[in-house]
Coordinates of C-alpha atoms and ligand atoms in Angstrom, one line a residue:
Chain A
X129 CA 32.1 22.6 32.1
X130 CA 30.0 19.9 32.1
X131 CA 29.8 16.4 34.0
X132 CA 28.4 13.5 31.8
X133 CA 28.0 9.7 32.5
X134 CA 27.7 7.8 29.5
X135 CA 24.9 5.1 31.1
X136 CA 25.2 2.5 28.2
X137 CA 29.1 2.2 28.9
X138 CA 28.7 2.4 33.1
X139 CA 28.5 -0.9 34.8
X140 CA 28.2 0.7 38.5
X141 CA 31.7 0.3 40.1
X142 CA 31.1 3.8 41.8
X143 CA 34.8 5.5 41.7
X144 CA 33.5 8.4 40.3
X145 CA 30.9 8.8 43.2
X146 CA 33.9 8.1 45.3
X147 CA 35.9 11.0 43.9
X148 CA 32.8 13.3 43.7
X149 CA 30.6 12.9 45.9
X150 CA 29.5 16.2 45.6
X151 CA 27.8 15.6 42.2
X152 CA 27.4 11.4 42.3
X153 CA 25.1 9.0 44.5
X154 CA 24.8 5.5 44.1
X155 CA 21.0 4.6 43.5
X156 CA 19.9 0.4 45.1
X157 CA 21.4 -0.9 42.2
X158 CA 24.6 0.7 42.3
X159 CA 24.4 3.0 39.3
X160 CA 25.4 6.3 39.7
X161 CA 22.8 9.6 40.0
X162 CA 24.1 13.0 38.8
X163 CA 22.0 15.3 41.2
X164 CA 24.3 18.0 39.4
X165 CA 26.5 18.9 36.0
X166 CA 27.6 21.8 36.8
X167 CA 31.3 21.3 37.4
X168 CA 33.1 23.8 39.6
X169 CA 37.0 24.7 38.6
X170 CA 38.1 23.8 42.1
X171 CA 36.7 20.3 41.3
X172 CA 38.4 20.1 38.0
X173 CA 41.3 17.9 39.3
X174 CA 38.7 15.5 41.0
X175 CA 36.8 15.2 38.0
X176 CA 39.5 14.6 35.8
X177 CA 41.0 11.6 38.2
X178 CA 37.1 10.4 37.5
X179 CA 37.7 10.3 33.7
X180 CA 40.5 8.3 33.7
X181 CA 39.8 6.0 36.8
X182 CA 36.2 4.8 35.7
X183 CA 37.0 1.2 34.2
X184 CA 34.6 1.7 31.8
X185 CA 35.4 5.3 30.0
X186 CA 31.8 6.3 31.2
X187 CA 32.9 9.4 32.8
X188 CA 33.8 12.4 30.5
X189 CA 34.1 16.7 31.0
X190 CA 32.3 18.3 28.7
X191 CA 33.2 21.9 28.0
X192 CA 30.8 23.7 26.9
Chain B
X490 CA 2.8 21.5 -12.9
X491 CA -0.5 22.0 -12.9
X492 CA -0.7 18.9 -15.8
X493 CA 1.2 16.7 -13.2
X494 CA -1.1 17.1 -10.5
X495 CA -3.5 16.1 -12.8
X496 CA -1.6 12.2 -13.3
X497 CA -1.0 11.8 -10.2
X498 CA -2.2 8.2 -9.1
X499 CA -5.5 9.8 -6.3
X500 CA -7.8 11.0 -9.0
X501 CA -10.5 9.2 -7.3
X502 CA -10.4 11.7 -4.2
X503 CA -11.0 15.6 -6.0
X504 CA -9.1 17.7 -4.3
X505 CA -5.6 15.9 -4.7
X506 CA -4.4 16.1 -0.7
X507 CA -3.7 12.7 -0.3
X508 CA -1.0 11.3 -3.0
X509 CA 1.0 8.5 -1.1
X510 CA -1.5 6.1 -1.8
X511 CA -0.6 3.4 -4.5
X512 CA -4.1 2.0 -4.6
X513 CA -6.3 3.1 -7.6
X514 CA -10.0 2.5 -6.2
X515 CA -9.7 3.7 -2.4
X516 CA -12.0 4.8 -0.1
X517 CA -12.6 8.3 0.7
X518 CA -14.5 10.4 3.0
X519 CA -14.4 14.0 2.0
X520 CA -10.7 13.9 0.6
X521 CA -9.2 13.2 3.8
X522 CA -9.6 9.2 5.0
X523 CA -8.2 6.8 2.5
X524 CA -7.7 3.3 3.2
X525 CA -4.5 2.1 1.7
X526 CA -3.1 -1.3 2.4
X527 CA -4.4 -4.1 5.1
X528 CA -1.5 -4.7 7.6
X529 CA -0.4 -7.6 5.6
X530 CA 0.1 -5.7 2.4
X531 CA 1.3 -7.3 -0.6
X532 CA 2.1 -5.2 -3.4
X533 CA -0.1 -6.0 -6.5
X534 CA 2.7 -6.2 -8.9
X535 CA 6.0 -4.4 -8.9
X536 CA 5.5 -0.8 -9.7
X537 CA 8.6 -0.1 -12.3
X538 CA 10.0 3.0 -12.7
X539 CA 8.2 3.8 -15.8
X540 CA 4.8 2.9 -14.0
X541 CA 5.7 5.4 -11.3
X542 CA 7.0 8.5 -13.5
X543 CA 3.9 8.0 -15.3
X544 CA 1.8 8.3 -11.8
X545 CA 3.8 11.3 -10.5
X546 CA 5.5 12.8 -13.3
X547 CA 9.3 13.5 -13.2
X548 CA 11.2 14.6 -10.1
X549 CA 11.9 18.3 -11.2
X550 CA 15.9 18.6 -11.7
X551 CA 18.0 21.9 -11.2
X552 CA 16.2 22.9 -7.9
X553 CA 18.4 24.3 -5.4
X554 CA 19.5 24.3 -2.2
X555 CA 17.6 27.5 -1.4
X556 CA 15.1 26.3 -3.4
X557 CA 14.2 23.4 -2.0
X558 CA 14.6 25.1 1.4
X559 CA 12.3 27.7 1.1
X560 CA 9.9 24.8 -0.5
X561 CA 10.0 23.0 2.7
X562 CA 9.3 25.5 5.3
X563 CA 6.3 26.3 3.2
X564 CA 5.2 22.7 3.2
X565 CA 5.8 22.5 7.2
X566 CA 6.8 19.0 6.3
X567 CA 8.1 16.9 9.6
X568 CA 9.8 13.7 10.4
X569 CA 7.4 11.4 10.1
X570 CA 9.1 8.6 12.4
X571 CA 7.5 10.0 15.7
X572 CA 8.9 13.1 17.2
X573 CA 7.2 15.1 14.3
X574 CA 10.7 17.8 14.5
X575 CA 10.6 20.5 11.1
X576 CA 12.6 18.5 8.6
X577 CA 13.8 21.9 7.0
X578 CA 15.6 22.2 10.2
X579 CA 17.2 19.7 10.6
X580 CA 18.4 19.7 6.5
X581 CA 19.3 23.1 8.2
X582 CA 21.2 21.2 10.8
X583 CA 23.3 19.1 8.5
X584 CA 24.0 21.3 5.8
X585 CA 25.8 23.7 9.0
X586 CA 27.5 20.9 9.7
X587 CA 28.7 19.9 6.3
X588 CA 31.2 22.4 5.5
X589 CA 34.1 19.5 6.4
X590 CA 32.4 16.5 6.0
X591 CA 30.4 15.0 3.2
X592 CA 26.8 14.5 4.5
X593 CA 24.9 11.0 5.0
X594 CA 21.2 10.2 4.0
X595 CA 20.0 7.7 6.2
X596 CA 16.6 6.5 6.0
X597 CA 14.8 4.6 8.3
X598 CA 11.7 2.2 7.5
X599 CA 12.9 -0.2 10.8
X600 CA 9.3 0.4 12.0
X601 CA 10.1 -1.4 15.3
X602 CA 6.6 -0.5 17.0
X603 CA 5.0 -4.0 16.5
X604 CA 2.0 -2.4 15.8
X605 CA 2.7 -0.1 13.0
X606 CA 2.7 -1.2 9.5
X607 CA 3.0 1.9 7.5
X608 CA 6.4 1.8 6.8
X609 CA 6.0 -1.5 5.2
X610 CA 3.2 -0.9 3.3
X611 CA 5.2 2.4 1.6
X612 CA 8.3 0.4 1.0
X613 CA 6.5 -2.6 -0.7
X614 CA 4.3 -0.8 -2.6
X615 CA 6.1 2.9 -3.4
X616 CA 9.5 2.4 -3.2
X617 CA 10.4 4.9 -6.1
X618 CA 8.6 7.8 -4.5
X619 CA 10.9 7.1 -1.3
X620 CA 13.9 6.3 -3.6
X621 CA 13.0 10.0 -5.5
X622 CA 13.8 12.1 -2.0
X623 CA 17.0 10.6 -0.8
X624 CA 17.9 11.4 -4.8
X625 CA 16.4 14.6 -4.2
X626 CA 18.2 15.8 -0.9
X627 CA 21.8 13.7 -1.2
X628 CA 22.0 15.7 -5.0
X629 CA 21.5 19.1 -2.7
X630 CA 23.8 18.1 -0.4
X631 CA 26.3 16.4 -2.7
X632 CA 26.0 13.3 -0.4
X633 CA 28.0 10.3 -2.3
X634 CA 26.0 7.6 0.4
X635 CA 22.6 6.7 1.7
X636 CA 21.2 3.9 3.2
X637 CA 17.5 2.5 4.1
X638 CA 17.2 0.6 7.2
X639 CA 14.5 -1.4 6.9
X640 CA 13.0 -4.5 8.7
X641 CA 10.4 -6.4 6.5
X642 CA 12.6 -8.9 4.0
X643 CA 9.8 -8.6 1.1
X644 CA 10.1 -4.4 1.4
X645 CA 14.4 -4.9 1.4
X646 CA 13.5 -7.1 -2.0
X647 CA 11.6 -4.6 -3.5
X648 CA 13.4 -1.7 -2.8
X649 CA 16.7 -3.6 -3.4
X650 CA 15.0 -3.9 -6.8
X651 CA 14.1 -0.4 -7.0
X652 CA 17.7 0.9 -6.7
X653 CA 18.7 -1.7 -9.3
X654 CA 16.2 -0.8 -11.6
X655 CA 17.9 3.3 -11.0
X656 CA 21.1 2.1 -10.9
X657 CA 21.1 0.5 -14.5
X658 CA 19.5 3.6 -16.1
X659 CA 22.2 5.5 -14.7
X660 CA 20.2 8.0 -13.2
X661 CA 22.5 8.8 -10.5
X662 CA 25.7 8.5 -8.9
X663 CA 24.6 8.2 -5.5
X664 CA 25.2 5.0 -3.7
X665 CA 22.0 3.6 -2.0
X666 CA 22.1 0.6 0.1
X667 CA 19.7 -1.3 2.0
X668 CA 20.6 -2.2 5.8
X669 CA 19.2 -5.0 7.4
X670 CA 17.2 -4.5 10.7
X671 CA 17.4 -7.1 12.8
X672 CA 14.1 -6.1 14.6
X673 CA 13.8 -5.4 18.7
X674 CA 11.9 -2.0 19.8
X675 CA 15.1 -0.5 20.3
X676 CA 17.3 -1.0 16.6
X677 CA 15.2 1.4 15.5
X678 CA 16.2 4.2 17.8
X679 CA 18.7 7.0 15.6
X680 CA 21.9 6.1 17.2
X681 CA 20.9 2.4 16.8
X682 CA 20.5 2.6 13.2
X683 CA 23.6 4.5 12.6
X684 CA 25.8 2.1 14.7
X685 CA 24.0 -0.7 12.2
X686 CA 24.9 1.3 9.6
X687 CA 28.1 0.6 10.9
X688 CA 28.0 -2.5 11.3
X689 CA 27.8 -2.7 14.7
X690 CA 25.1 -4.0 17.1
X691 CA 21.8 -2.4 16.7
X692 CA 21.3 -1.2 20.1
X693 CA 21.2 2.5 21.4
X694 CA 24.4 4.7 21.4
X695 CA 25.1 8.0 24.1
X696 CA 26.2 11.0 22.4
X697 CA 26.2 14.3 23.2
X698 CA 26.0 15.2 19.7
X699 CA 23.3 14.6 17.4
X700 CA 23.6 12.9 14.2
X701 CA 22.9 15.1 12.3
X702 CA 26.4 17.3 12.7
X703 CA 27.9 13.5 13.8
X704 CA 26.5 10.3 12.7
X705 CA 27.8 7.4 10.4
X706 CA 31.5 7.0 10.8
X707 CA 30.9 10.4 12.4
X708 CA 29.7 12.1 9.2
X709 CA 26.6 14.7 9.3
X710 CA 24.1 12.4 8.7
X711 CA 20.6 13.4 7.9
X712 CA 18.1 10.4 9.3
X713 CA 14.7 10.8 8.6
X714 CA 11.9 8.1 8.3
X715 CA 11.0 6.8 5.1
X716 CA 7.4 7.9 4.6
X717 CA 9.3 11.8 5.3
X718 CA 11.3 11.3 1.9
X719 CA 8.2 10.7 0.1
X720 CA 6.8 13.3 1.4
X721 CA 9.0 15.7 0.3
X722 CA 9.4 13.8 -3.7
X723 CA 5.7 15.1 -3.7
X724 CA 6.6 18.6 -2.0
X725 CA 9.2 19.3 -4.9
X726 CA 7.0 18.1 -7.6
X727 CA 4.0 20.0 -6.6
X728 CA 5.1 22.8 -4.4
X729 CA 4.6 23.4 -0.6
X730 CA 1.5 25.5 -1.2
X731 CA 0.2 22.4 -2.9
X732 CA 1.2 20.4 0.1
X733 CA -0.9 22.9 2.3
X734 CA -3.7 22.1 0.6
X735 CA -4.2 19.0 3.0
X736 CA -4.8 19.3 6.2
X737 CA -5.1 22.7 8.6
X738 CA -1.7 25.0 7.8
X739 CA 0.9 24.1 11.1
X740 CA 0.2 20.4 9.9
X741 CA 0.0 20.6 6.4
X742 CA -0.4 17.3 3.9
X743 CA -0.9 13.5 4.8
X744 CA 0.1 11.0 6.9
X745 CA 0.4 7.3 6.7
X746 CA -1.7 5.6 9.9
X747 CA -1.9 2.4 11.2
X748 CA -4.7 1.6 12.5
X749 CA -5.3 -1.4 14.8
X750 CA -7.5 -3.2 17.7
X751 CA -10.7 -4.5 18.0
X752 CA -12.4 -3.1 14.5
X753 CA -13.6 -4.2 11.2
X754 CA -10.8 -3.1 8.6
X755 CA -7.5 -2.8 10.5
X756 CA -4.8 -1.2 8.0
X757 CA -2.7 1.5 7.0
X758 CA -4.9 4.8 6.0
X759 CA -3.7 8.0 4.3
X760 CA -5.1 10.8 6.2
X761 CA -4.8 14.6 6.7
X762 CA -4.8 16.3 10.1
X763 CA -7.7 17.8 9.1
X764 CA -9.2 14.7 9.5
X765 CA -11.8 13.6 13.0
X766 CA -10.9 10.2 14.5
X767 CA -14.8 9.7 13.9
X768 CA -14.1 9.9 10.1
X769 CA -11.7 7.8 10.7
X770 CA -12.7 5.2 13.4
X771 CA -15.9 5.3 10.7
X772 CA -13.7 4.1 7.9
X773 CA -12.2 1.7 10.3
X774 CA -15.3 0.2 11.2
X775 CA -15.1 0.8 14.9
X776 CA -18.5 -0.2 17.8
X777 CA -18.4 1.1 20.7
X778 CA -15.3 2.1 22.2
X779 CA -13.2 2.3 25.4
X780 CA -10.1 4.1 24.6
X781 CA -7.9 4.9 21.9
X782 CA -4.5 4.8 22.0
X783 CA -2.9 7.2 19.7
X784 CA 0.9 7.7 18.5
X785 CA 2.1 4.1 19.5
X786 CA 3.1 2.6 22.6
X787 CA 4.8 5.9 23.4
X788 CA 2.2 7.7 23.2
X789 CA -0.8 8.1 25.0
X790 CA -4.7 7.5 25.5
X791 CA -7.6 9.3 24.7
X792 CA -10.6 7.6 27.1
X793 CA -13.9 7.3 25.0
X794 CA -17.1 8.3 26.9
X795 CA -19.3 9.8 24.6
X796 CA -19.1 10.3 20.5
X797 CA -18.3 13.9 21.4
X798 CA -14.4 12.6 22.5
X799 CA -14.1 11.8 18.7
X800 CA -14.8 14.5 17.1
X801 CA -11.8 16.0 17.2
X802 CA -9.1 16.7 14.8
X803 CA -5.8 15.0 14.0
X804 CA -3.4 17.7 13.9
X805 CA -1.0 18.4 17.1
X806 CA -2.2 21.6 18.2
X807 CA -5.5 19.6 19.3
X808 CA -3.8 16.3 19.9
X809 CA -1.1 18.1 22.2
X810 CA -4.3 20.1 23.9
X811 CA -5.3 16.5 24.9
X812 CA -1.6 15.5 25.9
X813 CA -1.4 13.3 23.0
X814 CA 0.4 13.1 20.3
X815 CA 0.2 11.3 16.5
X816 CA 3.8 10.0 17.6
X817 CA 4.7 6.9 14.9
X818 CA 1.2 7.2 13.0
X819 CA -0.9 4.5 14.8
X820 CA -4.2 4.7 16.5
X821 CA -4.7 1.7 18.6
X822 CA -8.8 0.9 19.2
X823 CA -9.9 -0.8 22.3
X824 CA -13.6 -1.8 22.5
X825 CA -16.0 -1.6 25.3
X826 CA -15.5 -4.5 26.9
X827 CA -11.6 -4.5 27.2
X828 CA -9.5 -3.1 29.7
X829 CA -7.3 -0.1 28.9
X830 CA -5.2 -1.2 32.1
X831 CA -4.3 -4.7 31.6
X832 CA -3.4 -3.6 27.7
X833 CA -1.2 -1.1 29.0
X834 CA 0.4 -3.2 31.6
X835 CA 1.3 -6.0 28.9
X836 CA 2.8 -3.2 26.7
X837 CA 4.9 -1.9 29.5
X838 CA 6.1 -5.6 30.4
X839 CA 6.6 -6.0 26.3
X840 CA 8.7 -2.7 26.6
X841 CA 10.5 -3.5 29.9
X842 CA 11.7 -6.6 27.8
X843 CA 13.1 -4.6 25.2
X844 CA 15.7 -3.1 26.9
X845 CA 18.7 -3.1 25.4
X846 CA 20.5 -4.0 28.7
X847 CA 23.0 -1.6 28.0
X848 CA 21.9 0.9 31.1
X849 CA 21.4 -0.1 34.2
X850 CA 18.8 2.1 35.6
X851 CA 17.1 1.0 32.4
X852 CA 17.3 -2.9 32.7
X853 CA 17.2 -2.9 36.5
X854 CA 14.3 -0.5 36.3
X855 CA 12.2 -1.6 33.7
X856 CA 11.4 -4.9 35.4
X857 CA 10.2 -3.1 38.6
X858 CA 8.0 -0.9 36.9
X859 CA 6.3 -3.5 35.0
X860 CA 5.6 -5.7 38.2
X861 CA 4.4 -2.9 39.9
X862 CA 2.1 -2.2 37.1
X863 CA 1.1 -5.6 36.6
X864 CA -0.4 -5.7 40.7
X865 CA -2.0 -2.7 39.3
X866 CA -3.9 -4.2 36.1
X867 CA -4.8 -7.6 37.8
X868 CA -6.7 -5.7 40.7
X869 CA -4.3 -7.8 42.8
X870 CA -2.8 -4.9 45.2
X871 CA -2.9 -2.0 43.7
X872 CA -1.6 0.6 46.7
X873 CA 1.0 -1.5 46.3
X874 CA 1.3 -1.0 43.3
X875 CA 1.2 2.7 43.1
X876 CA 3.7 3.3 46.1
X877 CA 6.3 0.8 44.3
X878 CA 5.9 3.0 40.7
X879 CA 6.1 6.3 42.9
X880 CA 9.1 4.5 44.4
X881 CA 11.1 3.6 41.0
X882 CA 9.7 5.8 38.3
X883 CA 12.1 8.8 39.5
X884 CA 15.3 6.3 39.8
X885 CA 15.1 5.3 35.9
X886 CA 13.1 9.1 34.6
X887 CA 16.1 10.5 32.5
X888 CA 18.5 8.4 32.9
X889 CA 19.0 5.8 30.4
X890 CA 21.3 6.2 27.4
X891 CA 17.8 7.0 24.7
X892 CA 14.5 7.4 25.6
X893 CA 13.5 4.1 26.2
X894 CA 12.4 3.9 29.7
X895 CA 10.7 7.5 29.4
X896 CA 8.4 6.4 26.8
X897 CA 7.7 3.3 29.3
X898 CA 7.2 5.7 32.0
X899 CA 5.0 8.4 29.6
X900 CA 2.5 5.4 28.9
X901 CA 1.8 4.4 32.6
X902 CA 1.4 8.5 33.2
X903 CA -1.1 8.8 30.3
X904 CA -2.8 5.2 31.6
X905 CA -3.3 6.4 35.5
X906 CA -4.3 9.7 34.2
X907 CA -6.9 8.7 31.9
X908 CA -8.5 5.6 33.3
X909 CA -8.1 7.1 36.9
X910 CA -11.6 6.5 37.2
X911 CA -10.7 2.2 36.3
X912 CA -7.8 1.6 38.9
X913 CA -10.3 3.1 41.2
X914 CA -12.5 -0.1 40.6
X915 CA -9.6 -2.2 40.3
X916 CA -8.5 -1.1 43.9
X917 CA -11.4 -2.7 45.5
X918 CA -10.7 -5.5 43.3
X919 CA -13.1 -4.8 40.6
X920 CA -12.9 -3.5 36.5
X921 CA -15.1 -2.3 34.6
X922 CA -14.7 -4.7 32.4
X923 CA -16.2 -7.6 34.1
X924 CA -15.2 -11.0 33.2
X925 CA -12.3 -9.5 31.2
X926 CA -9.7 -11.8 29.5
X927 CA -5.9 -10.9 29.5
X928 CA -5.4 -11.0 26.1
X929 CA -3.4 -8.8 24.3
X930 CA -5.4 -6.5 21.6
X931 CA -2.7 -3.8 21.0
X932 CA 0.4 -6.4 21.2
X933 CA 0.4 -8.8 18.4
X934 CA 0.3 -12.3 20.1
X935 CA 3.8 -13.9 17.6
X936 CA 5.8 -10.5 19.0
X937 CA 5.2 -11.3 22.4
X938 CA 3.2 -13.4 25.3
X939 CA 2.4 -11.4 27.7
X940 CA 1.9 -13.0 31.3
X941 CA 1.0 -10.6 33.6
X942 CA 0.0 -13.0 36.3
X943 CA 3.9 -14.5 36.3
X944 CA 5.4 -11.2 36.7
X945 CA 2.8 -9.6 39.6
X946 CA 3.6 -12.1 41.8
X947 CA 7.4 -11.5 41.2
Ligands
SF4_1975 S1 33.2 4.9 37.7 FE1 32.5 4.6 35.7 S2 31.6 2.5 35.7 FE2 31.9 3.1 37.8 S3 29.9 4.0 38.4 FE3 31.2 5.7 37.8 S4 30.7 5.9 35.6 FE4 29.9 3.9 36.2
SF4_1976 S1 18.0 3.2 28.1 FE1 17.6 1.1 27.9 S2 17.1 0.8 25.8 FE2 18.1 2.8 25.9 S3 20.3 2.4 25.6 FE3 20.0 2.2 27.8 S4 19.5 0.0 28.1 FE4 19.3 0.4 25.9

């Protein structure tokens, strides 16, 4: 499984670096950085609370 | 087939390798330089469909799928919009995808590099032969749809006209219609033109998929770029051995080039990669030079010290051994006395204004980098400079929604790297180019005014 930010949809409100901040930092302007995709089954539940709670629908799982 | 060859329109140049060209009395070097349009082409008169059987012949009917296929990887035909990818693959690509879905033929003639007028030039002046490969593939692929995206309102006339002039002989059931780019570097970006297509904004979509297993309306959608179609109306009339005749074999047949900047005939030239950019530059009427920059604002330089850096070859095994790339089919000339620095700086400021704003390490980015690189051009504060760029470039690298900023980023690689020698002098305030004037020679002044000055000091 996959991480993916869709950065034409993201406007920067950073829940989903809040929720994983394993995977997500928030560069000077506030836009998230994946340092990794990877996603981990024990942070499945985290990830999917990111999906839904990003304002924007930038966050999706990609399974792969 | 041998008789066709022998109509076709190039008689003037022997050995038939170049057979885009619409022009009856071209110039030639050794069959593989021919000057073809200037870079404000108007066509001579309309070339009806009559006119252009009788130059080509007629598009062989009853090939088929295999076929054509097996015609194609022969021919090593790619895209011919930039990133050069094996267009048998990808008709590969979207026939595996098609098995559900009725395919889409999409192609694009946007042409949003402000330099390149190839496009244009084909479309005003050879619409059929473009009109003849959509038919071609969408009758393979049973595709009901296709569209041509195209910017220039006198080459949407004439190939409006074109696909009257088809559609009232009643050769074919395929729909054709002509989309209106609106212009802007980015509308001419794949996922832009689909979501036109669309009729949505002409900016940049994020997909995991590519278009061609989902693109218009999520259809498998094969996009290629115009001068590719005609391309392969002459593959399938003449065969892909035919096609191999020009140019060396990984990089077989012509090209359409654009080329620009301080020399004599600035147009569009038909060449084959066999081709040396001395031919070329010859044919161009170039002095003496300072750099070149081939492939388009994404692409990259070639410095010019000596004659010796132009005799090489066009094809992309020796282009790629020079980290370059024939990209969009433009070679961009800069004399002697202009610096390859300050062009590049008001191409990346041009650039960072074309951001589609949709991405914000993109439209926050952009800016930076092209104020960091403007200290750099004007010998203003160049350390500066270089620590702010080694600063930023890794905060927008890779993440924007389309390549965009990475192209921005590739040319300031390919500028430091070449002309290392020039921000050397411009660090102590100097450039070789003594006296030199900002002026734009590779960004056309009505596009965009550059002011490097305003955005250094930012
Ligand atoms: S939650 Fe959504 S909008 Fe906010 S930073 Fe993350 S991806 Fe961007
Ligand atoms: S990277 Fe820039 S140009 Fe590309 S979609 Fe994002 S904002 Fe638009």
């Amino acid at each position: 499984m996959k991480l993916v930010i869709d950065p034409t949809r993201c406007q920067g409100h950073g829940t989903c670096a809040q929720l994983l901040a394993e995977y997500i930092e928030m560069d000077k302007w506030h836009y998230p950085i994946l340092n990794h995709n990877r996603l981990k089954d024990s942070h499945l539940d985290a990830a999917k609370r990111a999906v839904s709670l990003c304002p924007e629908l930038a966050v999706s799982i990609l399974i792969d | 087939m041998s008789e066709l060859i022998s109509t076709s329109i190039m008689a003037p140049l022997g050995p038939r390798r170049l057979s885009l060209g619409w022009e009856q009395a071209q110039r030639n070097v050794n069959g593989n330089v021919a000057f073809v349009a200037d870079l404000d082409s108007k066509p001579r008169t309309r070339v009806s469909l009559a006119e252009h059987i009788s130059n080509y012949g007629r598009i062989p009917t009853g090939m088929t799928l295999g076929m054509i296929l097996e015609t194609l990887k022969v021919s090593n035909l790619t895209g011919r919009g930039g990133a050069g990818f094996p267009f048998a693959k990808k008709l590969e690509a979207v026939i595996s995808s098609s098995s559900k879905r009725v395919p889409v033929i999409v192609a694009n003639g946007s042409e949003s590099e402000p330099i390149s007028k190839k496009d244009v030039a084909l479309l005003r002046n050879n619409p059929h032969l473009v009109l003849d490969g959509i038919s071609l593939v969408a009758g393979i692929l049973n595709a009901k749809n296709a569209y041509v995206y195209i910017k220039d309102r006198e080459a949407a006339a004439t190939m409006s006209a074109a696909i009257r002039e088809r559609r009232d002989r009643g050769l074919s059931e395929l729909r054709i219609t002509v989309v209106d780019s609106p212009g802007g570097y980015v509308s001419g970006q794949e996922t832009a033109v689909v979501r036109r297509i669309e009729k949505g904004p002409a900016l940049p979509r994020f997909s995991t998929e590519r278009v061609a297993s989902s693109g218009v309306k999520g259809a498998p959608t094969l996009l290629s770029n115009v001068e590719t179609f005609a391309h392969l109306a002459l593959i399938a009339r003449f065969g892909g051995d035919w096609y191999r005749l020009g140019g060396v074999s990984k990089d077989a047949g012509s090209r359409l080039l654009t080329v620009v900047g301080e020399i004599e005939r600035p147009g569009v030239y038909e060449v084959t990669s066999a081709a040396t950019l001395t031919e070329i530059l010859r044919e161009a009427g170039a002095g003496s030079l300072k750099g070149l920059l081939v492939g388009g604002y994404f692409g990259g330089w070639l410095g010019v010290n000596t004659l010796a850096d132009l005799d090489i070859t066009l094809d992309e095994t020796t282009l790629n051994s020079k980290r370059l790339s024939i990209g969009a089919g433009i070679i961009g000339v800069l004399a002697k006395n202009t610096c390859p620095v300050v062009e590049a700086a008001g191409i990346v400021e041009y650039l960072a204004s074309q951001s589609a704003g949709q991405c914000g390490p993109c439209f926050n980015g952009l800016p930076e980098i092209s104020t960091a690189f403007a200290r750099i051009a004007l010998s203003s504060n160049v350390d500066r400079g270089l620590t702010e760029l080694k600063a930023v470039i890794p905060l927008v690298e890779g993440r924007g929604g389309c390549q965009h900023p990475d192209g921005v980023i590739g040319l300031i690689r390919s500028t430091v790297a070449v002309f290392s020698d020039e921000i050397k002098l411009h660090k102590v305030g100097r450039c070789s180019v003594n006296g030199a004037s900002h002026r734009s020679v590779l960004l056309p002044n009505n596009v965009f005014a550059s002011n490097l000055t305003g955005i250094a000091t930012r």
